[in-house]
Tab-separated table of C-alpha atoms in Angstrom:
chain	number	residue	atom	x	y	z
O	1	MET	CA	78.552	88.355	127.886
O	2	SER	CA	76.728	91.331	129.332
O	3	ASP	CA	77.217	94.684	127.671
O	4	PRO	CA	79.902	96.938	129.143
O	5	SER	CA	78.912	100.276	130.619
O	6	GLY	CA	78.432	102.828	127.844
O	7	TYR	CA	78.163	100.203	125.105
O	8	ARG	CA	75.339	101.297	122.812
O	9	PHE	CA	75.637	99.327	119.569
O	10	HIS	CA	72.068	98.797	118.294
O	11	ASP	CA	70.631	101.353	120.719
O	12	PRO	CA	67.821	102.962	118.662
O	13	ALA	CA	68.270	106.187	120.622
O	14	LEU	CA	71.711	106.753	119.057
O	15	ALA	CA	71.989	109.700	116.705
O	16	THR	CA	72.021	108.875	113.001
O	17	SER	CA	75.514	108.951	111.528
O	18	PRO	CA	76.139	111.831	109.120
O	19	VAL	CA	77.920	109.268	106.924
O	20	SER	CA	75.573	107.925	104.277
O	21	ALA	CA	75.425	104.338	103.040
O	22	ASP	CA	76.676	105.593	99.659
O	23	GLU	CA	79.643	107.321	101.278
O	24	LEU	CA	80.431	104.129	103.166
O	25	ALA	CA	80.300	102.078	99.969
O	26	LEU	CA	82.715	104.439	98.191
O	27	LEU	CA	85.017	104.493	101.197
O	28	LYS	CA	85.112	100.701	101.199
O	29	ALA	CA	85.803	100.681	97.462
O	30	THR	CA	88.696	103.085	98.029
O	31	LEU	CA	90.324	100.653	100.427
O	32	LEU	CA	89.692	97.712	98.089
O	33	TRP	CA	87.035	96.017	100.193
O	34	SER	CA	85.573	92.849	98.705
O	35	ASP	CA	83.199	90.091	99.800
O	36	ASN	CA	86.272	87.978	100.440
O	37	ASP	CA	87.282	90.474	103.115
O	38	THR	CA	83.910	90.185	104.802
O	39	ALA	CA	84.269	86.399	104.914
O	40	ALA	CA	87.887	86.503	106.068
O	41	LEU	CA	86.990	88.981	108.794
O	42	ARG	CA	84.351	86.595	110.114
O	43	ARG	CA	86.963	83.853	110.362
O	44	ALA	CA	89.368	86.292	112.046
O	45	GLY	CA	86.675	87.211	114.555
O	46	ASP	CA	86.229	83.584	115.581
O	47	ILE	CA	89.978	83.366	116.212
O	48	LEU	CA	90.329	86.716	117.967
O	49	ALA	CA	87.238	86.590	120.202
O	50	PRO	CA	88.732	84.173	122.757
O	51	GLN	CA	91.962	86.230	122.796
O	52	VAL	CA	90.621	89.752	123.328
O	53	GLU	CA	92.075	90.075	126.822
O	54	GLN	CA	95.570	89.130	125.624
O	55	ILE	CA	95.226	91.550	122.705
O	56	LEU	CA	94.173	94.324	125.067
O	57	ASP	CA	97.028	93.519	127.436
O	58	LEU	CA	99.362	94.172	124.529
O	59	TRP	CA	97.621	97.354	123.363
O	60	TYR	CA	97.240	98.755	126.868
O	61	GLY	CA	100.875	97.950	127.589
O	62	PHE	CA	101.831	100.086	124.614
O	63	VAL	CA	99.490	102.930	125.536
O	64	GLY	CA	100.460	102.769	129.198
O	65	SER	CA	104.144	103.055	128.385
O	66	SER	CA	103.594	106.028	126.049
O	67	PRO	CA	102.986	109.229	128.042
O	68	HIS	CA	101.495	111.084	125.058
O	69	LEU	CA	98.924	108.279	124.621
O	70	VAL	CA	98.061	107.469	128.219
O	71	ALA	CA	97.459	111.214	128.682
O	72	THR	CA	94.117	110.565	126.977
O	73	PHE	CA	93.055	108.615	130.077
O	74	ALA	CA	94.072	111.248	132.588
O	75	GLY	CA	91.785	112.202	135.443
O	76	ALA	CA	91.358	115.699	136.837
O	77	ASP	CA	94.859	115.548	138.355
O	78	GLY	CA	96.517	114.560	135.070
O	79	ALA	CA	97.378	111.050	136.277
O	80	PRO	CA	95.927	107.973	134.528
O	81	ASP	CA	92.421	107.226	135.807
O	82	GLY	CA	92.141	103.482	136.402
O	83	ALA	CA	88.352	103.387	136.228
O	84	TYR	CA	88.399	105.309	132.923
O	85	LEU	CA	91.027	102.976	131.475
O	86	GLY	CA	88.973	99.978	132.563
O	87	ALA	CA	85.674	101.244	131.186
O	88	VAL	CA	87.177	101.964	127.783
O	89	ARG	CA	88.966	98.622	127.781
O	90	ALA	CA	85.730	96.685	128.198
O	91	ARG	CA	84.213	98.459	125.207
O	92	PHE	CA	87.440	98.073	123.216
O	93	ALA	CA	87.139	94.303	123.675
O	94	ARG	CA	83.682	94.388	122.153
O	95	TRP	CA	84.959	96.605	119.349
O	96	ILE	CA	87.399	93.895	118.283
O	97	VAL	CA	84.635	91.311	117.987
O	98	ASP	CA	82.102	93.724	116.481
O	99	THR	CA	84.615	94.900	113.889
O	100	CYS	CA	84.925	91.332	112.674
O	101	HIS	CA	81.333	90.165	112.952
O	102	ALA	CA	79.011	93.151	112.569
O	103	GLU	CA	77.043	93.876	109.436
O	104	GLN	CA	78.280	97.242	108.215
O	105	ASP	CA	74.746	98.598	108.164
O	106	GLN	CA	73.077	101.760	109.467
O	107	ALA	CA	73.156	100.589	113.100
O	108	TRP	CA	76.873	99.957	112.767
O	109	LEU	CA	77.449	103.348	111.090
O	110	ASP	CA	75.513	105.069	113.893
O	111	TRP	CA	77.596	103.265	116.521
O	112	GLN	CA	80.857	104.125	114.758
O	113	HIS	CA	79.785	107.754	114.743
O	114	GLU	CA	78.966	107.671	118.443
O	115	ILE	CA	82.433	106.241	119.123
O	116	ALA	CA	83.940	108.899	116.869
O	117	VAL	CA	82.223	111.666	118.820
O	118	ARG	CA	83.527	110.145	122.056
O	119	HIS	CA	87.067	110.835	120.838
O	120	HIS	CA	86.248	114.373	119.724
O	121	VAL	CA	86.075	117.417	121.991
O	122	THR	CA	82.288	117.449	121.691
O	123	GLY	CA	81.899	114.038	123.336
O	124	LYS	CA	85.030	112.902	125.142
O	125	ASN	CA	84.818	112.001	128.858
O	126	ARG	CA	81.034	112.243	128.904
O	127	THR	CA	80.216	108.539	128.610
O	128	ASP	CA	82.238	107.586	131.669
O	129	GLY	CA	81.584	110.804	133.616
O	130	VAL	CA	85.290	111.528	133.824
O	131	GLU	CA	86.872	114.821	134.784
O	132	SER	CA	89.947	114.737	132.598
O	133	THR	CA	92.795	117.050	131.672
O	134	SER	CA	92.403	115.560	128.170
O	135	ALA	CA	89.595	117.256	126.259
O	136	GLU	CA	90.103	115.375	123.000
O	137	VAL	CA	92.018	112.538	121.380
O	138	PRO	CA	94.128	114.217	118.691
O	139	MET	CA	92.861	113.058	115.312
O	140	ARG	CA	96.345	112.267	114.043
O	141	TYR	CA	96.647	109.467	116.582
O	142	LEU	CA	93.444	107.857	115.302
O	143	VAL	CA	95.113	107.674	111.895
O	144	ALA	CA	98.502	106.572	113.225
O	145	PHE	CA	96.879	103.823	115.314
O	146	VAL	CA	96.126	101.957	112.107
O	147	VAL	CA	99.669	100.613	112.334
O	148	PRO	CA	99.797	99.200	115.887
O	149	LEU	CA	96.196	97.924	115.718
O	150	THR	CA	97.049	96.132	112.490
O	151	VAL	CA	100.513	94.699	112.933
O	152	THR	CA	99.955	93.347	116.449
O	153	ILE	CA	97.057	91.165	115.264
O	154	ARG	CA	99.123	88.953	112.981
O	155	GLY	CA	100.585	87.015	115.897
O	156	PHE	CA	97.122	86.265	117.273
O	157	LEU	CA	95.834	85.025	113.925
O	158	ALA	CA	98.860	83.049	112.740
O	159	PRO	CA	98.696	80.011	115.065
O	160	HIS	CA	95.047	79.428	114.160
O	161	ALA	CA	95.055	80.099	110.411
O	162	ALA	CA	94.273	77.196	108.097
O	163	ASP	CA	97.301	77.969	105.936
O	164	ALA	CA	99.441	80.887	104.719
O	165	ASP	CA	96.772	82.111	102.284
O	166	ASP	CA	94.140	82.084	105.005
O	167	LEU	CA	96.414	84.099	107.279
O	168	GLU	CA	97.061	86.705	104.586
O	169	ALA	CA	93.335	86.938	103.821
O	170	MET	CA	92.371	87.435	107.471
O	171	TYR	CA	95.227	89.830	108.177
O	172	GLY	CA	94.498	91.864	105.035
O	173	ALA	CA	90.808	92.086	105.906
O	174	TRP	CA	91.635	93.215	109.439
O	175	PHE	CA	93.956	95.902	108.063
O	176	LYS	CA	91.158	97.192	105.837
O	177	ALA	CA	88.627	97.101	108.677
O	178	VAL	CA	90.931	99.058	110.997
O	179	THR	CA	91.608	101.653	108.296
O	180	LEU	CA	87.887	101.943	107.554
O	181	THR	CA	87.233	102.511	111.247
O	182	ALA	CA	89.945	105.162	111.443
O	183	ALA	CA	88.441	107.009	108.482
O	184	LEU	CA	84.961	106.899	110.033
O	185	TRP	CA	86.243	108.037	113.423
O	186	THR	CA	87.790	111.167	111.873
O	187	ARG	CA	84.347	112.361	110.754
O	188	PRO	CA	83.634	114.803	113.630
O	189	TYR	CA	87.039	116.477	113.302
O	190	ALA	CA	87.000	117.659	109.718
O	191	SER	CA	84.924	120.114	107.770
O	192	GLY	CA	86.104	118.581	104.478
O	193	TRP	CA	85.718	114.956	105.585
R	1	MET	CA	116.059	113.494	86.682
R	2	SER	CA	114.805	117.041	86.413
R	3	ASP	CA	112.198	118.193	88.879
R	4	PRO	CA	108.570	117.940	87.767
R	5	SER	CA	106.510	121.088	87.452
R	6	GLY	CA	105.268	122.163	90.890
R	7	TYR	CA	107.798	120.023	92.764
R	8	ARG	CA	109.088	122.162	95.642
R	9	PHE	CA	110.825	119.840	98.109
R	10	HIS	CA	113.687	121.848	99.655
R	11	ASP	CA	112.349	125.129	98.286
R	12	PRO	CA	113.229	127.607	101.080
R	13	ALA	CA	110.245	129.749	100.077
R	14	LEU	CA	107.818	127.041	101.262
R	15	ALA	CA	105.738	127.891	104.302
R	16	THR	CA	106.853	126.331	107.564
R	17	SER	CA	104.749	123.329	108.508
R	18	PRO	CA	102.502	123.875	111.533
R	19	VAL	CA	103.583	120.382	112.640
R	20	SER	CA	106.476	120.594	115.089
R	21	ALA	CA	109.418	118.229	115.250
R	22	ASP	CA	108.131	117.059	118.640
R	23	GLU	CA	104.700	116.306	117.194
R	24	LEU	CA	106.341	114.367	114.386
R	25	ALA	CA	108.411	112.341	116.843
R	26	LEU	CA	105.325	111.410	118.882
R	27	LEU	CA	103.383	110.561	115.750
R	28	LYS	CA	106.186	108.256	114.636
R	29	ALA	CA	106.265	106.645	118.083
R	30	THR	CA	102.513	106.058	117.834
R	31	LEU	CA	102.985	104.073	114.654
R	32	LEU	CA	105.910	102.143	116.119
R	33	TRP	CA	108.611	103.748	114.001
R	34	SER	CA	112.144	102.543	114.698
R	35	ASP	CA	115.600	103.025	113.186
R	36	ASN	CA	115.136	99.636	111.555
R	37	ASP	CA	112.236	101.123	109.593
R	38	THR	CA	114.399	103.979	108.366
R	39	ALA	CA	117.006	101.503	107.125
R	40	ALA	CA	114.440	99.165	105.578
R	41	LEU	CA	112.774	102.092	103.828
R	42	ARG	CA	116.095	103.052	102.238
R	43	ARG	CA	116.440	99.538	100.857
R	44	ALA	CA	112.844	99.642	99.641
R	45	GLY	CA	113.539	102.931	97.886
R	46	ASP	CA	116.410	101.418	95.935
R	47	ILE	CA	114.084	98.644	94.762
R	48	LEU	CA	111.090	100.867	94.005
R	49	ALA	CA	112.868	103.756	92.271
R	50	PRO	CA	113.376	101.923	88.949
R	51	GLN	CA	109.748	100.713	89.078
R	52	VAL	CA	107.889	103.968	89.749
R	53	GLU	CA	106.234	104.057	86.330
R	54	GLN	CA	104.853	100.523	86.723
R	55	ILE	CA	103.652	101.384	90.249
R	56	LEU	CA	101.921	104.490	88.945
R	57	ASP	CA	100.371	102.535	86.080
R	58	LEU	CA	98.783	100.337	88.729
R	59	TRP	CA	97.664	103.208	90.968
R	60	TYR	CA	96.373	105.315	88.100
R	61	GLY	CA	94.539	102.313	86.703
R	62	PHE	CA	92.726	102.007	89.999
R	63	VAL	CA	91.968	105.721	90.260
R	64	GLY	CA	90.967	105.951	86.613
R	65	SER	CA	88.487	103.085	86.955
R	66	SER	CA	86.925	104.601	90.107
R	67	PRO	CA	84.623	107.520	89.207
R	68	HIS	CA	84.601	108.892	92.758
R	69	LEU	CA	88.415	109.047	92.730
R	70	VAL	CA	89.101	110.253	89.213
R	71	ALA	CA	86.598	113.048	89.936
R	72	THR	CA	89.470	114.689	91.814
R	73	PHE	CA	91.191	115.205	88.467
R	74	ALA	CA	88.202	116.733	86.696
R	75	GLY	CA	88.565	119.829	84.580
R	76	ALA	CA	86.019	122.616	84.312
R	77	ASP	CA	83.659	120.324	82.357
R	78	GLY	CA	83.798	117.550	84.966
R	79	ALA	CA	85.710	115.160	82.706
R	80	PRO	CA	89.204	113.937	83.679
R	81	ASP	CA	91.868	116.488	82.712
R	82	GLY	CA	94.780	114.664	81.129
R	83	ALA	CA	97.303	117.418	81.765
R	84	TYR	CA	96.295	117.574	85.446
R	85	LEU	CA	96.550	113.795	85.799
R	86	GLY	CA	99.979	113.881	84.175
R	87	ALA	CA	101.345	116.733	86.286
R	88	VAL	CA	100.290	115.051	89.522
R	89	ARG	CA	101.647	111.727	88.321
R	90	ALA	CA	105.144	113.134	87.798
R	91	ARG	CA	105.192	114.479	91.358
R	92	PHE	CA	103.690	111.257	92.697
R	93	ALA	CA	106.653	109.372	91.222
R	94	ARG	CA	109.021	111.600	93.163
R	95	TRP	CA	106.905	111.154	96.279
R	96	ILE	CA	107.512	107.395	96.181
R	97	VAL	CA	111.272	107.862	96.093
R	98	ASP	CA	111.314	110.773	98.550
R	99	THR	CA	109.156	108.839	101.010
R	100	CYS	CA	111.808	106.139	101.102
R	101	HIS	CA	114.967	108.230	100.987
R	102	ALA	CA	114.264	111.629	102.524
R	103	GLU	CA	115.385	112.655	105.966
R	104	GLN	CA	112.235	113.360	107.927
R	105	ASP	CA	113.497	116.821	108.840
R	106	GLN	CA	112.014	120.314	108.720
R	107	ALA	CA	112.354	120.585	104.952
R	108	TRP	CA	110.483	117.323	104.574
R	109	LEU	CA	107.787	118.428	107.046
R	110	ASP	CA	107.357	121.689	105.143
R	111	TRP	CA	107.022	119.830	101.859
R	112	GLN	CA	104.502	117.373	103.324
R	113	HIS	CA	102.458	120.325	104.521
R	114	GLU	CA	102.559	121.958	101.106
R	115	ILE	CA	101.306	118.681	99.591
R	116	ALA	CA	98.636	118.483	102.290
R	117	VAL	CA	97.390	121.979	101.454
R	118	ARG	CA	97.266	121.011	97.779
R	119	HIS	CA	94.634	118.403	98.657
R	120	HIS	CA	92.634	120.800	100.838
R	121	VAL	CA	90.147	123.369	99.584
R	122	THR	CA	92.601	126.165	100.387
R	123	GLY	CA	95.197	124.911	97.906
R	124	LYS	CA	93.803	122.397	95.447
R	125	ASN	CA	94.101	123.084	91.685
R	126	ARG	CA	96.360	126.096	92.248
R	127	THR	CA	99.699	124.419	91.553
R	128	ASP	CA	98.697	123.200	88.109
R	129	GLY	CA	96.441	126.175	87.290
R	130	VAL	CA	93.478	123.871	86.793
R	131	GLU	CA	89.847	124.889	86.620
R	132	SER	CA	88.216	121.900	88.236
R	133	THR	CA	84.786	120.855	89.393
R	134	SER	CA	86.637	119.267	92.346
R	135	ALA	CA	87.411	121.847	95.006
R	136	GLU	CA	88.964	119.436	97.502
R	137	VAL	CA	90.081	115.838	97.959
R	138	PRO	CA	87.825	114.458	100.708
R	139	MET	CA	89.966	113.770	103.746
R	140	ARG	CA	88.497	110.311	104.235
R	141	TYR	CA	90.075	109.163	100.985
R	142	LEU	CA	93.525	110.256	102.181
R	143	VAL	CA	93.040	107.909	105.130
R	144	ALA	CA	91.513	105.083	103.090
R	145	PHE	CA	94.347	105.280	100.560
R	146	VAL	CA	96.669	103.827	103.173
R	147	VAL	CA	95.371	100.419	102.082
R	148	PRO	CA	95.880	100.517	98.300
R	149	LEU	CA	99.169	102.426	98.570
R	150	THR	CA	100.414	99.798	101.007
R	151	VAL	CA	99.210	96.459	99.704
R	152	THR	CA	100.115	97.093	96.068
R	153	ILE	CA	103.767	97.653	96.957
R	154	ARG	CA	104.437	94.136	98.201
R	155	GLY	CA	104.549	92.707	94.680
R	156	PHE	CA	107.162	95.275	93.620
R	157	LEU	CA	109.371	94.552	96.618
R	158	ALA	CA	109.078	90.760	96.754
R	159	PRO	CA	111.156	89.756	93.710
R	160	HIS	CA	114.067	91.906	94.893
R	161	ALA	CA	114.074	91.226	98.640
R	162	ALA	CA	117.073	89.442	100.123
R	163	ASP	CA	114.831	87.002	101.968
R	164	ALA	CA	111.435	86.767	103.679
R	165	ASP	CA	112.558	88.801	106.702
R	166	ASP	CA	113.906	91.550	104.468
R	167	LEU	CA	110.610	91.670	102.581
R	168	GLU	CA	108.602	91.952	105.796
R	169	ALA	CA	110.919	94.690	107.093
R	170	MET	CA	110.663	96.745	103.902
R	171	TYR	CA	106.942	96.207	103.534
R	172	GLY	CA	106.286	97.066	107.174
R	173	ALA	CA	108.376	100.227	106.928
R	174	TRP	CA	106.519	101.282	103.787
R	175	PHE	CA	103.183	100.729	105.564
R	176	LYS	CA	104.314	102.961	108.417
R	177	ALA	CA	105.624	105.635	106.040
R	178	VAL	CA	102.354	105.721	104.086
R	179	THR	CA	100.336	105.964	107.300
R	180	LEU	CA	102.602	108.726	108.584
R	181	THR	CA	102.101	110.613	105.341
R	182	ALA	CA	98.327	110.189	105.549
R	183	ALA	CA	98.307	111.568	109.085
R	184	LEU	CA	100.424	114.576	108.056
R	185	TRP	CA	98.278	115.266	105.004
R	186	THR	CA	95.134	115.500	107.153
R	187	ARG	CA	96.594	118.479	109.016
R	188	PRO	CA	94.836	121.274	107.104
R	189	TYR	CA	91.422	119.616	107.424
R	190	ALA	CA	91.050	119.331	111.176
R	191	SER	CA	90.818	121.771	114.010
R	192	GLY	CA	91.661	119.054	116.512
R	193	TRP	CA	94.473	117.489	114.497
């Protein structure tokens, strides 16, 4: 598929993440990451990739029905901006697949940091050229989103898992990957990150 | 049981949390909190309360074997301070039970904020009068800890659950409660919380 507008994974012009490879390794150790998770996440990615639109229908349904969340996608008049919602959605689809399949290397760290900045007041709305009443995604929602982004995935994995153990392995790896992402995306917000 | 040293839940002299009841409600909505979770968490608390020492053995084993985590408990010489580890452990035991049983009201918000400040550079080491080489718990570890604090609990719930649905309900509620706590504990770190 062609890259969505604003998608810059592997763009060498991206800024270098302030998160070091050592910090990433310790962060992964803290959330119990193992090679088994990497393998299970690859399997999960193969299952999820053909279902990204259904997954996003579910997630966008939740966001759209939650005024405090859809406020993030407001235009200059405070009402949800359809083009903004659509542009983010296309990149969100790629995020699902990349989260499962990407090497967690420097290019990936740099891209995670770019996404992080796009939530923060220093970078929000810029990528899509939006005039928005929302200057920033509150950091607490990035943390809280670990729950909906995790629990909703089980139903997409379950029908395609080899067996119960495979399902638990893929679901557990996804949970860790989402939590790792949340931690990385909080980087621009905190002095004591 | 008597209150551990430094335990101040329901102490009217605690500072008021900067998190409002409305912010808490929206945060809970973001992580899909429902009344069923409140009920399931009560049941989980009854199961976990008699097992807190075994749970803490597991958690402290993990922290103790991870140099970047046990560094938080360093004394003035950089080596783990046994008294500091013990004082925190006693409060951590109460946190498990309180997380399951407490009303999430203003007193609880105030206590969560006090705990949050005790991780942050403005409050760490003060409660236990420790001279430590660790001035602050890095915020990213508070987020990452959602994984180990969640996944390790399943084994303590499973043997005592009424059935598979009850286990999933309790485990899911615990996951949400841990994530909610992590979000609240990041409050002192971030300008754009």
